[in-house]
């Protein structure tokens, strides 16, 4: 199977990590995560990083595990126990070559990137692990932690959205600034942040991956109290994103379940496709109200002035 194309790093991240140290984030996440490309470090006969032979460039050193504390900007909430144990077994036999990223604290170090490796190393009983130690501001630490996880492409959408919101809230960043920091489009950032407005039970469905991001975004057009009911209908019926948008629209107008289903099936597919394409482009819900005589209305919804600014940028 071919490997998927990885997202680009955010603007200025190379400077944050110090040039060659971007390998810490760019390395392809193999099953073991225990090694990187040749030349990153010198490995001793027992598979451990040979600290005596490693040049002290860019802060690369061995750090005692008990001196490392969990990062305050880690976006990931879930770590699969089986996957951690598999990684720990690999570390026990091969050692750890790909370093974690730390910043010094008053007592020890704070983990910036590489929490899976750090957790697995504890399971493997390792006393020290290789680390790149650098000074980071809080904003830089948050950006690196988020991007390291985005690069691995296995954060669920709500974890990513919560991390983006934290960048925005704690550091006063606009959607545009957040997008530049993490190497995503402004539209993508806006779409992710809107997921945080979902009903808590719908968020749980997204967390558990029983409802994907496209369907969840479509449900944002419904009243908060109705979203969970509609989400269950979407899953039970196996509706497409376009059908979900039609369902939400008809539910809001007070149609019965029978009418909803009929409307979902009979709405002009070309209009549905155009609504979906424009919604994806603008990062906001777009609805066409088309009349038989060829006229009609185009409605674009926005939830904040920041979203409105993004829409206007696309139109200009």
Short mmCIF file of C-alpha atoms in Angstrom, two decimals, residues 18-309:
data_model
loop_
_atom_site.label_atom_id
_atom_site.label_comp_id
_atom_site.label_asym_id
_atom_site.label_seq_id
_atom_site.Cartn_x
_atom_site.Cartn_y
_atom_site.Cartn_z
CA UNK A 18 16.29 24.00 14.34
CA UNK A 19 16.65 22.76 10.77
CA UNK A 20 17.82 19.15 10.89
CA UNK A 21 15.69 18.46 13.95
CA UNK A 22 12.54 18.59 11.85
CA UNK A 23 13.27 14.89 11.29
CA UNK A 24 11.70 14.39 14.70
CA UNK A 25 8.37 15.42 13.23
CA UNK A 26 8.84 14.45 9.59
CA UNK A 27 9.91 10.86 10.16
CA UNK A 28 7.28 8.49 8.77
CA UNK A 29 5.42 6.86 11.73
CA UNK A 30 6.35 3.21 11.23
CA UNK A 31 4.67 0.61 13.42
CA UNK A 32 7.52 0.61 15.92
CA UNK A 33 8.38 4.34 15.89
CA UNK A 34 11.69 3.18 17.30
CA UNK A 35 14.01 4.27 14.52
CA UNK A 36 14.66 7.05 12.06
CA UNK A 37 16.80 7.40 8.97
CA UNK A 38 20.50 6.53 9.15
CA UNK A 39 22.66 9.36 10.31
CA UNK A 40 20.32 10.85 12.90
CA UNK A 41 22.22 9.25 15.77
CA UNK A 42 24.89 6.66 16.58
CA UNK A 43 23.58 3.33 17.88
CA UNK A 44 25.52 1.08 20.25
CA UNK A 45 25.71 -2.73 19.97
CA UNK A 46 22.83 -3.20 22.40
CA UNK A 47 20.54 -1.05 20.25
CA UNK A 48 20.48 1.89 22.68
CA UNK A 49 21.55 5.37 21.68
CA UNK A 50 25.26 5.59 22.37
CA UNK A 51 25.24 8.87 24.27
CA UNK A 52 29.02 9.02 24.57
CA UNK A 53 29.32 9.02 20.78
CA UNK A 54 26.52 11.45 19.98
CA UNK A 55 27.70 14.97 19.19
CA UNK A 56 26.03 17.55 21.43
CA UNK A 57 24.60 19.51 18.52
CA UNK A 58 21.18 21.12 18.75
CA UNK A 59 20.66 19.86 22.29
CA UNK A 60 20.57 16.10 21.51
CA UNK A 61 21.15 14.18 24.75
CA UNK A 62 20.02 11.30 26.96
CA UNK A 63 17.45 12.31 29.59
CA UNK A 64 16.22 10.28 32.57
CA UNK A 65 12.58 9.29 32.13
CA UNK A 66 11.68 10.31 35.68
CA UNK A 67 12.80 13.87 34.89
CA UNK A 68 10.20 14.23 32.12
CA UNK A 69 6.66 15.45 32.74
CA UNK A 70 3.72 15.20 30.33
CA UNK A 71 3.30 18.15 28.00
CA UNK A 72 0.62 20.67 28.91
CA UNK A 73 -0.22 21.17 25.22
CA UNK A 74 -0.65 17.52 24.20
CA UNK A 75 -3.80 17.41 22.02
CA UNK A 76 -4.23 13.64 22.10
CA UNK A 77 -6.65 12.28 24.72
CA UNK A 78 -6.60 8.59 23.80
CA UNK A 79 -3.67 6.18 23.66
CA UNK A 80 -4.45 2.61 22.64
CA UNK A 81 -2.97 0.22 25.27
CA UNK A 82 -2.28 -2.53 22.73
CA UNK A 83 -0.44 -0.17 20.39
CA UNK A 84 1.63 1.19 23.29
CA UNK A 85 2.58 -2.32 24.38
CA UNK A 86 3.57 -3.22 20.82
CA UNK A 87 5.79 -0.14 20.69
CA UNK A 88 7.23 -0.96 24.13
CA UNK A 89 8.14 -4.47 22.93
CA UNK A 90 9.88 -2.96 19.91
CA UNK A 91 11.82 -0.52 22.09
CA UNK A 92 12.93 -3.39 24.34
CA UNK A 93 14.52 -5.21 21.42
CA UNK A 94 15.61 -2.37 19.13
CA UNK A 95 16.08 0.57 21.47
CA UNK A 96 14.88 4.12 20.76
CA UNK A 97 16.69 6.15 18.15
CA UNK A 98 14.07 8.75 17.19
CA UNK A 99 14.32 11.35 19.96
CA UNK A 100 11.50 13.05 21.79
CA UNK A 101 11.38 16.85 21.98
CA UNK A 102 11.60 18.55 25.39
CA UNK A 103 11.88 21.99 26.90
CA UNK A 104 13.58 22.63 30.26
CA UNK A 105 11.36 23.38 33.25
CA UNK A 106 12.13 24.44 36.82
CA UNK A 107 12.03 20.76 37.79
CA UNK A 108 13.23 18.57 34.95
CA UNK A 109 11.75 18.75 31.46
CA UNK A 110 8.36 19.11 29.78
CA UNK A 111 7.48 16.84 26.86
CA UNK A 112 6.71 18.75 23.66
CA UNK A 113 6.59 15.94 21.07
CA UNK A 114 6.84 12.15 21.29
CA UNK A 115 4.46 11.18 24.12
CA UNK A 116 3.76 7.73 22.64
CA UNK A 117 7.47 6.93 22.69
CA UNK A 118 7.81 8.29 26.23
CA UNK A 119 4.89 6.21 27.51
CA UNK A 120 6.12 3.09 25.71
CA UNK A 121 9.64 3.59 27.07
CA UNK A 122 8.21 3.54 30.60
CA UNK A 123 6.40 0.28 29.84
CA UNK A 124 9.66 -1.12 28.49
CA UNK A 125 11.48 -0.20 31.71
CA UNK A 126 13.94 2.18 30.04
CA UNK A 127 15.79 4.50 32.42
CA UNK A 128 16.77 7.15 29.86
CA UNK A 129 15.64 8.14 26.37
CA UNK A 130 17.20 10.31 23.63
CA UNK A 131 15.80 13.82 23.48
CA UNK A 132 16.22 17.11 21.68
CA UNK A 133 16.12 19.80 24.38
CA UNK A 134 15.25 23.34 23.33
CA UNK A 135 13.79 26.52 24.77
CA UNK A 136 10.21 27.07 23.54
CA UNK A 137 7.70 29.78 24.31
CA UNK A 138 4.23 28.54 25.29
CA UNK A 139 2.90 29.42 21.83
CA UNK A 140 5.73 27.57 20.08
CA UNK A 141 5.33 24.56 22.39
CA UNK A 142 1.62 24.38 21.60
CA UNK A 143 2.24 24.65 17.85
CA UNK A 144 4.94 21.95 17.82
CA UNK A 145 2.85 19.56 19.94
CA UNK A 146 -0.16 20.01 17.68
CA UNK A 147 1.75 19.72 14.41
CA UNK A 148 3.62 16.61 15.56
CA UNK A 149 0.29 14.90 16.10
CA UNK A 150 -1.29 16.25 12.90
CA UNK A 151 1.70 14.91 10.94
CA UNK A 152 0.87 11.43 12.20
CA UNK A 153 -2.67 11.93 10.87
CA UNK A 154 -4.42 9.87 13.55
CA UNK A 155 -5.86 12.55 15.80
CA UNK A 156 -9.62 12.40 15.66
CA UNK A 157 -11.26 15.63 14.41
CA UNK A 158 -12.40 16.77 17.87
CA UNK A 159 -8.92 16.35 19.37
CA UNK A 160 -7.54 18.43 16.53
CA UNK A 161 -10.31 21.02 16.90
CA UNK A 162 -9.72 21.35 20.65
CA UNK A 163 -6.00 21.89 20.07
CA UNK A 164 -6.67 24.53 17.42
CA UNK A 165 -9.12 26.29 19.74
CA UNK A 166 -6.49 26.33 22.47
CA UNK A 167 -4.02 28.02 20.13
CA UNK A 168 -6.68 30.58 19.30
CA UNK A 169 -7.89 31.21 22.85
CA UNK A 170 -4.64 31.15 24.83
CA UNK A 171 -2.52 33.09 22.37
CA UNK A 172 -5.11 35.42 20.81
CA UNK A 173 -4.63 33.97 17.32
CA UNK A 174 -7.14 34.49 14.51
CA UNK A 175 -8.29 31.60 12.31
CA UNK A 176 -5.84 32.83 9.68
CA UNK A 177 -2.90 32.90 12.13
CA UNK A 178 -3.75 29.43 13.44
CA UNK A 179 -3.94 28.11 9.88
CA UNK A 180 -0.50 29.52 9.05
CA UNK A 181 0.99 28.11 12.26
CA UNK A 182 -0.15 24.54 11.62
CA UNK A 183 0.13 24.45 7.84
CA UNK A 184 -3.60 24.09 7.14
CA UNK A 185 -5.97 26.18 5.05
CA UNK A 186 -8.08 28.75 6.84
CA UNK A 187 -11.20 26.93 5.64
CA UNK A 188 -9.99 23.65 7.16
CA UNK A 189 -9.33 25.35 10.50
CA UNK A 190 -12.76 27.00 10.50
CA UNK A 191 -14.49 23.72 9.66
CA UNK A 192 -12.71 21.91 12.49
CA UNK A 193 -13.44 24.62 15.07
CA UNK A 194 -17.14 24.53 14.23
CA UNK A 195 -17.27 20.90 15.40
CA UNK A 196 -16.85 22.13 18.97
CA UNK A 197 -20.38 23.62 18.76
CA UNK A 198 -21.95 20.17 18.39
CA UNK A 199 -24.13 18.52 21.03
CA UNK A 200 -21.99 16.59 23.54
CA UNK A 201 -23.52 13.25 22.54
CA UNK A 202 -22.75 13.94 18.89
CA UNK A 203 -19.18 14.84 19.84
CA UNK A 204 -18.92 11.46 21.53
CA UNK A 205 -20.02 9.78 18.28
CA UNK A 206 -17.27 11.67 16.42
CA UNK A 207 -14.75 10.72 19.12
CA UNK A 208 -15.71 7.07 18.74
CA UNK A 209 -15.54 7.42 14.94
CA UNK A 210 -19.11 6.21 14.46
CA UNK A 211 -19.86 9.58 12.81
CA UNK A 212 -17.37 11.22 10.46
CA UNK A 213 -16.49 14.87 10.15
CA UNK A 214 -18.54 15.53 7.01
CA UNK A 215 -21.76 14.26 8.57
CA UNK A 216 -21.01 16.08 11.84
CA UNK A 217 -20.55 19.36 9.98
CA UNK A 218 -23.87 18.88 8.24
CA UNK A 219 -25.57 18.44 11.63
CA UNK A 220 -24.36 21.88 12.73
CA UNK A 221 -27.25 23.30 10.72
CA UNK A 222 -29.73 21.74 13.15
CA UNK A 223 -30.79 23.09 16.54
CA UNK A 224 -28.54 21.84 19.34
CA UNK A 225 -31.41 19.91 20.96
CA UNK A 226 -32.12 18.02 17.72
CA UNK A 227 -28.57 17.13 16.71
CA UNK A 228 -28.26 13.83 18.58
CA UNK A 229 -31.63 12.58 17.30
CA UNK A 230 -30.59 13.41 13.76
CA UNK A 231 -27.13 11.88 14.23
CA UNK A 232 -28.69 8.55 15.22
CA UNK A 233 -30.98 8.74 12.17
CA UNK A 234 -27.95 9.36 9.94
CA UNK A 235 -26.06 6.36 11.32
CA UNK A 236 -29.08 4.05 11.32
CA UNK A 237 -30.02 4.93 7.72
CA UNK A 238 -26.46 5.09 6.43
CA UNK A 239 -27.13 8.50 4.90
CA UNK A 240 -24.59 10.33 2.75
CA UNK A 241 -23.38 13.82 3.68
CA UNK A 242 -25.66 15.36 1.07
CA UNK A 243 -28.63 13.38 2.35
CA UNK A 244 -27.77 14.47 5.90
CA UNK A 245 -27.83 18.13 4.84
CA UNK A 246 -31.24 17.63 3.25
CA UNK A 247 -32.48 15.83 6.36
CA UNK A 248 -31.37 18.70 8.59
CA UNK A 249 -32.98 21.28 6.33
CA UNK A 250 -36.32 19.50 6.28
CA UNK A 251 -36.23 18.72 10.01
CA UNK A 252 -35.80 22.41 10.77
CA UNK A 253 -38.83 23.23 8.66
CA UNK A 254 -40.94 20.79 10.72
CA UNK A 255 -41.32 18.04 8.11
CA UNK A 256 -42.29 14.54 9.22
CA UNK A 257 -39.83 11.66 9.02
CA UNK A 258 -41.64 10.42 5.90
CA UNK A 259 -41.37 13.82 4.26
CA UNK A 260 -37.72 14.07 5.27
CA UNK A 261 -36.89 10.79 3.63
CA UNK A 262 -38.79 11.71 0.47
CA UNK A 263 -37.09 15.11 0.25
CA UNK A 264 -33.71 13.51 0.87
CA UNK A 265 -34.26 11.17 -2.07
CA UNK A 266 -35.84 13.66 -4.51
CA UNK A 267 -33.77 16.82 -4.06
CA UNK A 268 -31.93 17.73 -7.26
CA UNK A 269 -28.52 16.01 -6.95
CA UNK A 270 -26.83 18.78 -8.96
CA UNK A 271 -28.04 21.37 -6.43
CA UNK A 272 -26.89 19.15 -3.55
CA UNK A 273 -23.47 18.73 -5.13
CA UNK A 274 -23.12 22.48 -5.66
CA UNK A 275 -24.15 23.22 -2.07
CA UNK A 276 -21.61 20.73 -0.76
CA UNK A 277 -18.81 22.02 -2.98
CA UNK A 278 -19.40 25.65 -2.01
CA UNK A 279 -19.72 24.71 1.68
CA UNK A 280 -16.34 22.96 1.54
CA UNK A 281 -14.74 25.90 -0.28
CA UNK A 282 -16.09 28.62 2.02
CA UNK A 283 -16.00 26.66 5.27
CA UNK A 284 -19.63 27.59 6.00
CA UNK A 285 -23.02 26.09 5.22
CA UNK A 286 -24.34 27.11 1.80
CA UNK A 287 -27.96 26.55 0.75
CA UNK A 288 -29.67 27.15 -2.58
CA UNK A 289 -33.38 27.97 -2.70
CA UNK A 290 -34.04 27.36 -6.37
CA UNK A 291 -37.35 28.27 -8.03
CA UNK A 292 -38.88 26.61 -11.10
CA UNK A 293 -38.62 29.88 -13.06
CA UNK A 294 -34.83 29.82 -12.76
CA UNK A 295 -34.56 32.38 -9.96
CA UNK A 296 -33.84 31.76 -6.32
CA UNK A 297 -31.67 32.66 -3.34
CA UNK A 298 -28.20 31.68 -2.17
CA UNK A 299 -27.77 31.58 1.63
CA UNK A 300 -24.35 31.52 3.31
CA UNK A 301 -24.29 31.02 7.09
CA UNK A 302 -21.50 32.14 9.42
CA UNK A 303 -21.09 31.75 13.18
CA UNK A 304 -18.57 34.50 13.90
CA UNK A 305 -16.97 37.60 12.40
CA UNK A 306 -13.81 35.53 11.91
CA UNK A 307 -15.78 33.11 9.71
CA UNK A 308 -17.33 36.02 7.82
CA UNK A 309 -13.88 37.46 7.15
#
